[in-house]
Amino acid sequence: MEDGLLLALDAVVGGFALWAAGWLTQTRLPVTGALLAAAVAAAVGAVPDIGWLCSLVALFVLLKWFSRGDVWPDLILLVIVSR
Protein backbone atom coordinates (compact mmCIF):
# COMPACT_ATOMS: atom_id res chain seq x y z
CA MET A 1 0.00 0.00 0.00
CA GLU A 2 2.72 2.43 1.00
CA ASP A 3 4.80 1.61 -2.08
CA GLY A 4 1.86 2.24 -4.39
CA LEU A 5 1.16 5.58 -2.75
CA LEU A 6 4.80 6.65 -3.09
CA LEU A 7 4.82 5.52 -6.72
CA ALA A 8 1.67 7.54 -7.48
CA LEU A 9 3.05 10.58 -5.67
CA ASP A 10 6.32 10.32 -7.59
CA ALA A 11 4.40 10.09 -10.87
CA VAL A 12 2.20 13.12 -10.16
CA VAL A 13 4.94 15.36 -8.77
CA GLY A 14 7.40 14.27 -11.46
CA GLY A 15 4.82 14.76 -14.20
CA PHE A 16 4.00 18.29 -13.16
CA ALA A 17 7.70 19.07 -12.76
CA LEU A 18 8.29 17.83 -16.31
CA TRP A 19 5.40 19.90 -17.61
CA ALA A 20 6.63 23.03 -15.82
CA ALA A 21 10.16 22.44 -17.10
CA GLY A 22 8.74 22.06 -20.60
CA TRP A 23 7.01 25.39 -20.20
CA LEU A 24 10.22 27.02 -18.96
CA THR A 25 12.40 25.53 -21.71
CA GLN A 26 9.75 26.13 -24.38
CA THR A 27 9.48 22.44 -25.24
CA ARG A 28 5.89 21.60 -26.17
CA LEU A 29 4.81 18.85 -23.80
CA PRO A 30 1.15 18.18 -22.96
CA VAL A 31 0.25 17.67 -19.30
CA THR A 32 -1.08 14.17 -19.96
CA GLY A 33 2.13 13.22 -21.77
CA ALA A 34 4.27 14.51 -18.92
CA LEU A 35 2.19 12.65 -16.33
CA LEU A 36 2.24 9.41 -18.32
CA ALA A 37 5.99 9.61 -18.96
CA ALA A 38 6.66 10.25 -15.26
CA ALA A 39 4.33 7.41 -14.22
CA VAL A 40 5.97 4.89 -16.52
CA ALA A 41 9.45 6.03 -15.47
CA ALA A 42 8.51 5.72 -11.80
CA ALA A 43 7.06 2.24 -12.31
CA VAL A 44 10.05 1.00 -14.28
CA GLY A 45 12.38 2.57 -11.73
CA ALA A 46 10.96 0.25 -9.07
CA VAL A 47 12.72 -2.72 -10.69
CA PRO A 48 15.73 -3.73 -8.57
CA ASP A 49 19.30 -3.24 -9.85
CA ILE A 50 18.75 -1.97 -13.41
CA GLY A 51 15.52 -0.07 -12.84
CA TRP A 52 17.15 3.37 -12.78
CA LEU A 53 18.75 2.84 -16.19
CA CYS A 54 15.59 1.40 -17.75
CA SER A 55 13.61 4.23 -16.16
CA LEU A 56 15.86 6.83 -17.77
CA VAL A 57 15.58 5.17 -21.18
CA ALA A 58 11.79 4.89 -20.87
CA LEU A 59 11.55 8.53 -19.80
CA PHE A 60 13.51 9.79 -22.80
CA VAL A 61 11.63 7.55 -25.25
CA LEU A 62 8.24 8.74 -23.97
CA LEU A 63 9.32 12.38 -23.86
CA LYS A 64 10.53 12.07 -27.45
CA TRP A 65 7.18 10.52 -28.40
CA PHE A 66 5.02 13.16 -26.69
CA SER A 67 7.05 16.31 -27.37
CA ARG A 68 8.52 15.53 -30.79
CA GLY A 69 11.61 17.41 -29.57
CA ASP A 70 15.26 16.66 -30.20
CA VAL A 71 17.05 14.59 -27.58
CA TRP A 72 19.95 17.01 -27.58
CA PRO A 73 19.59 19.68 -26.21
CA ASP A 74 15.81 19.93 -25.73
CA LEU A 75 14.95 16.76 -23.82
CA ILE A 76 18.17 16.55 -21.85
CA LEU A 77 17.68 20.14 -20.71
CA LEU A 78 14.04 19.35 -19.93
CA VAL A 79 15.00 16.46 -17.63
CA ILE A 80 17.80 18.45 -15.95
CA VAL A 81 15.49 21.41 -15.24
CA SER A 82 12.70 19.17 -13.96
CA ARG A 83 14.96 17.38 -11.52
mmCIF file with all atom_site columns, N, CA, C and O in Angstrom, residues 1 8-10 16 19 25 30 34 37-39 41 47-48 56 58 60-61 64 75 79 83:
data_model
loop_
_atom_site.group_PDB
_atom_site.id
_atom_site.type_symbol
_atom_site.label_atom_id
_atom_site.label_alt_id
_atom_site.label_comp_id
_atom_site.label_asym_id
_atom_site.label_entity_id
_atom_site.label_seq_id
_atom_site.pdbx_PDB_ins_code
_atom_site.Cartn_x
_atom_site.Cartn_y
_atom_site.Cartn_z
_atom_site.occupancy
_atom_site.B_iso_or_equiv
_atom_site.pdbx_formal_charge
_atom_site.auth_seq_id
_atom_site.auth_comp_id
_atom_site.auth_asym_id
_atom_site.auth_atom_id
_atom_site.pdbx_PDB_model_num
ATOM 1  N N  . MET A 1 1  ? 0.822  -1.196 0.000   1.00 0.00 ? 1  MET A N  1
ATOM 2  C CA . MET A 1 1  ? 0.000  0.000  0.000   1.00 0.00 ? 1  MET A CA 1
ATOM 3  C C  . MET A 1 1  ? 0.864  1.258  0.000   1.00 0.00 ? 1  MET A C  1
ATOM 4  O O  . MET A 1 1  ? 0.633  2.175  -0.774  1.00 0.00 ? 1  MET A O  1
ATOM 5  N N  . ALA A 1 8  ? 2.642  6.586  -6.924  1.00 0.00 ? 8  ALA A N  1
ATOM 6  C CA . ALA A 1 8  ? 1.672  7.540  -7.480  1.00 0.00 ? 8  ALA A CA 1
ATOM 7  C C  . ALA A 1 8  ? 2.090  8.977  -7.196  1.00 0.00 ? 8  ALA A C  1
ATOM 8  O O  . ALA A 1 8  ? 1.979  9.846  -8.068  1.00 0.00 ? 8  ALA A O  1
ATOM 9  N N  . LEU A 1 9  ? 2.587  9.236  -6.010  1.00 0.00 ? 9  LEU A N  1
ATOM 10 C CA . LEU A 1 9  ? 3.051  10.579 -5.669  1.00 0.00 ? 9  LEU A CA 1
ATOM 11 C C  . LEU A 1 9  ? 4.251  10.982 -6.522  1.00 0.00 ? 9  LEU A C  1
ATOM 12 O O  . LEU A 1 9  ? 4.319  12.121 -7.008  1.00 0.00 ? 9  LEU A O  1
ATOM 13 N N  . ASP A 1 10 ? 5.167  10.056 -6.735  1.00 0.00 ? 10 ASP A N  1
ATOM 14 C CA . ASP A 1 10 ? 6.324  10.316 -7.593  1.00 0.00 ? 10 ASP A CA 1
ATOM 15 C C  . ASP A 1 10 ? 5.881  10.609 -9.023  1.00 0.00 ? 10 ASP A C  1
ATOM 16 O O  . ASP A 1 10 ? 6.424  11.504 -9.676  1.00 0.00 ? 10 ASP A O  1
ATOM 17 N N  . PHE A 1 16 ? 4.187  16.840 -13.163 1.00 0.00 ? 16 PHE A N  1
ATOM 18 C CA . PHE A 1 16 ? 3.995  18.286 -13.165 1.00 0.00 ? 16 PHE A CA 1
ATOM 19 C C  . PHE A 1 16 ? 5.324  19.034 -13.219 1.00 0.00 ? 16 PHE A C  1
ATOM 20 O O  . PHE A 1 16 ? 5.403  20.116 -13.804 1.00 0.00 ? 16 PHE A O  1
ATOM 21 N N  . TRP A 1 19 ? 6.216  18.953 -16.859 1.00 0.00 ? 19 TRP A N  1
ATOM 22 C CA . TRP A 1 19 ? 5.396  19.896 -17.607 1.00 0.00 ? 19 TRP A CA 1
ATOM 23 C C  . TRP A 1 19 ? 5.860  21.337 -17.383 1.00 0.00 ? 19 TRP A C  1
ATOM 24 O O  . TRP A 1 19 ? 5.959  22.115 -18.325 1.00 0.00 ? 19 TRP A O  1
ATOM 25 N N  . THR A 1 25 ? 11.427 25.723 -20.634 1.00 0.00 ? 25 THR A N  1
ATOM 26 C CA . THR A 1 25 ? 12.399 25.535 -21.711 1.00 0.00 ? 25 THR A CA 1
ATOM 27 C C  . THR A 1 25 ? 11.774 25.646 -23.093 1.00 0.00 ? 25 THR A C  1
ATOM 28 O O  . THR A 1 25 ? 12.443 25.426 -24.089 1.00 0.00 ? 25 THR A O  1
ATOM 29 N N  . PRO A 1 30 ? 2.482  18.120 -23.588 1.00 0.00 ? 30 PRO A N  1
ATOM 30 C CA . PRO A 1 30 ? 1.153  18.178 -22.957 1.00 0.00 ? 30 PRO A CA 1
ATOM 31 C C  . PRO A 1 30 ? 1.200  17.633 -21.531 1.00 0.00 ? 30 PRO A C  1
ATOM 32 O O  . PRO A 1 30 ? 2.067  16.819 -21.187 1.00 0.00 ? 30 PRO A O  1
ATOM 33 N N  . ALA A 1 34 ? 3.294  14.393 -20.003 1.00 0.00 ? 34 ALA A N  1
ATOM 34 C CA . ALA A 1 34 ? 4.268  14.512 -18.918 1.00 0.00 ? 34 ALA A CA 1
ATOM 35 C C  . ALA A 1 34 ? 3.906  13.582 -17.762 1.00 0.00 ? 34 ALA A C  1
ATOM 36 O O  . ALA A 1 34 ? 4.784  12.911 -17.198 1.00 0.00 ? 34 ALA A O  1
ATOM 37 N N  . ALA A 1 37 ? 4.555  9.903  -18.895 1.00 0.00 ? 37 ALA A N  1
ATOM 38 C CA . ALA A 1 37 ? 5.994  9.614  -18.958 1.00 0.00 ? 37 ALA A CA 1
ATOM 39 C C  . ALA A 1 37 ? 6.574  9.469  -17.554 1.00 0.00 ? 37 ALA A C  1
ATOM 40 O O  . ALA A 1 37 ? 7.365  8.560  -17.297 1.00 0.00 ? 37 ALA A O  1
ATOM 41 N N  . ALA A 1 38 ? 6.170  10.331 -16.639 1.00 0.00 ? 38 ALA A N  1
ATOM 42 C CA . ALA A 1 38 ? 6.663  10.248 -15.264 1.00 0.00 ? 38 ALA A CA 1
ATOM 43 C C  . ALA A 1 38 ? 6.149  8.994  -14.566 1.00 0.00 ? 38 ALA A C  1
ATOM 44 O O  . ALA A 1 38 ? 6.880  8.361  -13.798 1.00 0.00 ? 38 ALA A O  1
ATOM 45 N N  . ALA A 1 39 ? 4.904  8.611  -14.841 1.00 0.00 ? 39 ALA A N  1
ATOM 46 C CA . ALA A 1 39 ? 4.333  7.415  -14.216 1.00 0.00 ? 39 ALA A CA 1
ATOM 47 C C  . ALA A 1 39 ? 5.042  6.153  -14.691 1.00 0.00 ? 39 ALA A C  1
ATOM 48 O O  . ALA A 1 39 ? 5.376  5.277  -13.893 1.00 0.00 ? 39 ALA A O  1
ATOM 49 N N  . ALA A 1 41 ? 8.074  5.995  -15.975 1.00 0.00 ? 41 ALA A N  1
ATOM 50 C CA . ALA A 1 41 ? 9.446  6.027  -15.474 1.00 0.00 ? 41 ALA A CA 1
ATOM 51 C C  . ALA A 1 41 ? 9.509  5.641  -13.997 1.00 0.00 ? 41 ALA A C  1
ATOM 52 O O  . ALA A 1 41 ? 10.421 4.931  -13.576 1.00 0.00 ? 41 ALA A O  1
ATOM 53 N N  . VAL A 1 47 ? 12.060 -1.436 -10.451 1.00 0.00 ? 47 VAL A N  1
ATOM 54 C CA . VAL A 1 47 ? 12.718 -2.723 -10.692 1.00 0.00 ? 47 VAL A CA 1
ATOM 55 C C  . VAL A 1 47 ? 14.093 -2.701 -10.014 1.00 0.00 ? 47 VAL A C  1
ATOM 56 O O  . VAL A 1 47 ? 14.849 -1.747 -10.192 1.00 0.00 ? 47 VAL A O  1
ATOM 57 N N  . PRO A 1 48 ? 14.430 -3.729 -9.248  1.00 0.00 ? 48 PRO A N  1
ATOM 58 C CA . PRO A 1 48 ? 15.726 -3.731 -8.574  1.00 0.00 ? 48 PRO A CA 1
ATOM 59 C C  . PRO A 1 48 ? 16.904 -3.778 -9.563  1.00 0.00 ? 48 PRO A C  1
ATOM 60 O O  . PRO A 1 48 ? 16.786 -4.299 -10.674 1.00 0.00 ? 48 PRO A O  1
ATOM 61 N N  . LEU A 1 56 ? 15.340 5.697  -17.011 1.00 0.00 ? 56 LEU A N  1
ATOM 62 C CA . LEU A 1 56 ? 15.863 6.825  -17.767 1.00 0.00 ? 56 LEU A CA 1
ATOM 63 C C  . LEU A 1 56 ? 15.616 6.651  -19.261 1.00 0.00 ? 56 LEU A C  1
ATOM 64 O O  . LEU A 1 56 ? 15.209 7.591  -19.945 1.00 0.00 ? 56 LEU A O  1
ATOM 65 N N  . ALA A 1 58 ? 13.233 4.783  -20.646 1.00 0.00 ? 58 ALA A N  1
ATOM 66 C CA . ALA A 1 58 ? 11.786 4.893  -20.867 1.00 0.00 ? 58 ALA A CA 1
ATOM 67 C C  . ALA A 1 58 ? 11.340 6.349  -20.819 1.00 0.00 ? 58 ALA A C  1
ATOM 68 O O  . ALA A 1 58 ? 10.498 6.777  -21.625 1.00 0.00 ? 58 ALA A O  1
ATOM 69 N N  . PHE A 1 60 ? 13.109 9.087  -21.593 1.00 0.00 ? 60 PHE A N  1
ATOM 70 C CA . PHE A 1 60 ? 13.507 9.791  -22.803 1.00 0.00 ? 60 PHE A CA 1
ATOM 71 C C  . PHE A 1 60 ? 12.717 9.335  -24.028 1.00 0.00 ? 60 PHE A C  1
ATOM 72 O O  . PHE A 1 60 ? 12.372 10.147 -24.882 1.00 0.00 ? 60 PHE A O  1
ATOM 73 N N  . VAL A 1 61 ? 12.416 8.050  -24.114 1.00 0.00 ? 61 VAL A N  1
ATOM 74 C CA . VAL A 1 61 ? 11.625 7.554  -25.248 1.00 0.00 ? 61 VAL A CA 1
ATOM 75 C C  . VAL A 1 61 ? 10.219 8.162  -25.226 1.00 0.00 ? 61 VAL A C  1
ATOM 76 O O  . VAL A 1 61 ? 9.720  8.631  -26.255 1.00 0.00 ? 61 VAL A O  1
ATOM 77 N N  . LYS A 1 64 ? 10.331 11.887 -26.010 1.00 0.00 ? 64 LYS A N  1
ATOM 78 C CA . LYS A 1 64 ? 10.534 12.067 -27.452 1.00 0.00 ? 64 LYS A CA 1
ATOM 79 C C  . LYS A 1 64 ? 9.211  11.849 -28.181 1.00 0.00 ? 64 LYS A C  1
ATOM 80 O O  . LYS A 1 64 ? 8.875  12.579 -29.109 1.00 0.00 ? 64 LYS A O  1
ATOM 81 N N  . LEU A 1 75 ? 15.439 17.690 -24.832 1.00 0.00 ? 75 LEU A N  1
ATOM 82 C CA . LEU A 1 75 ? 14.947 16.756 -23.824 1.00 0.00 ? 75 LEU A CA 1
ATOM 83 C C  . LEU A 1 75 ? 15.913 16.578 -22.662 1.00 0.00 ? 75 LEU A C  1
ATOM 84 O O  . LEU A 1 75 ? 15.493 16.408 -21.521 1.00 0.00 ? 75 LEU A O  1
ATOM 85 N N  . VAL A 1 79 ? 14.856 17.373 -18.771 1.00 0.00 ? 79 VAL A N  1
ATOM 86 C CA . VAL A 1 79 ? 15.001 16.465 -17.633 1.00 0.00 ? 79 VAL A CA 1
ATOM 87 C C  . VAL A 1 79 ? 15.872 17.102 -16.555 1.00 0.00 ? 79 VAL A C  1
ATOM 88 O O  . VAL A 1 79 ? 15.566 16.998 -15.367 1.00 0.00 ? 79 VAL A O  1
ATOM 89 N N  . ARG A 1 83 ? 14.421 18.038 -12.695 1.00 0.00 ? 83 ARG A N  1
ATOM 90 C CA . ARG A 1 83 ? 14.962 17.375 -11.516 1.00 0.00 ? 83 ARG A CA 1
ATOM 91 C C  . ARG A 1 83 ? 15.555 18.359 -10.556 1.00 0.00 ? 83 ARG A C  1
ATOM 92 O O  . ARG A 1 83 ? 15.721 18.175 -9.436  1.00 0.00 ? 83 ARG A O  1
#
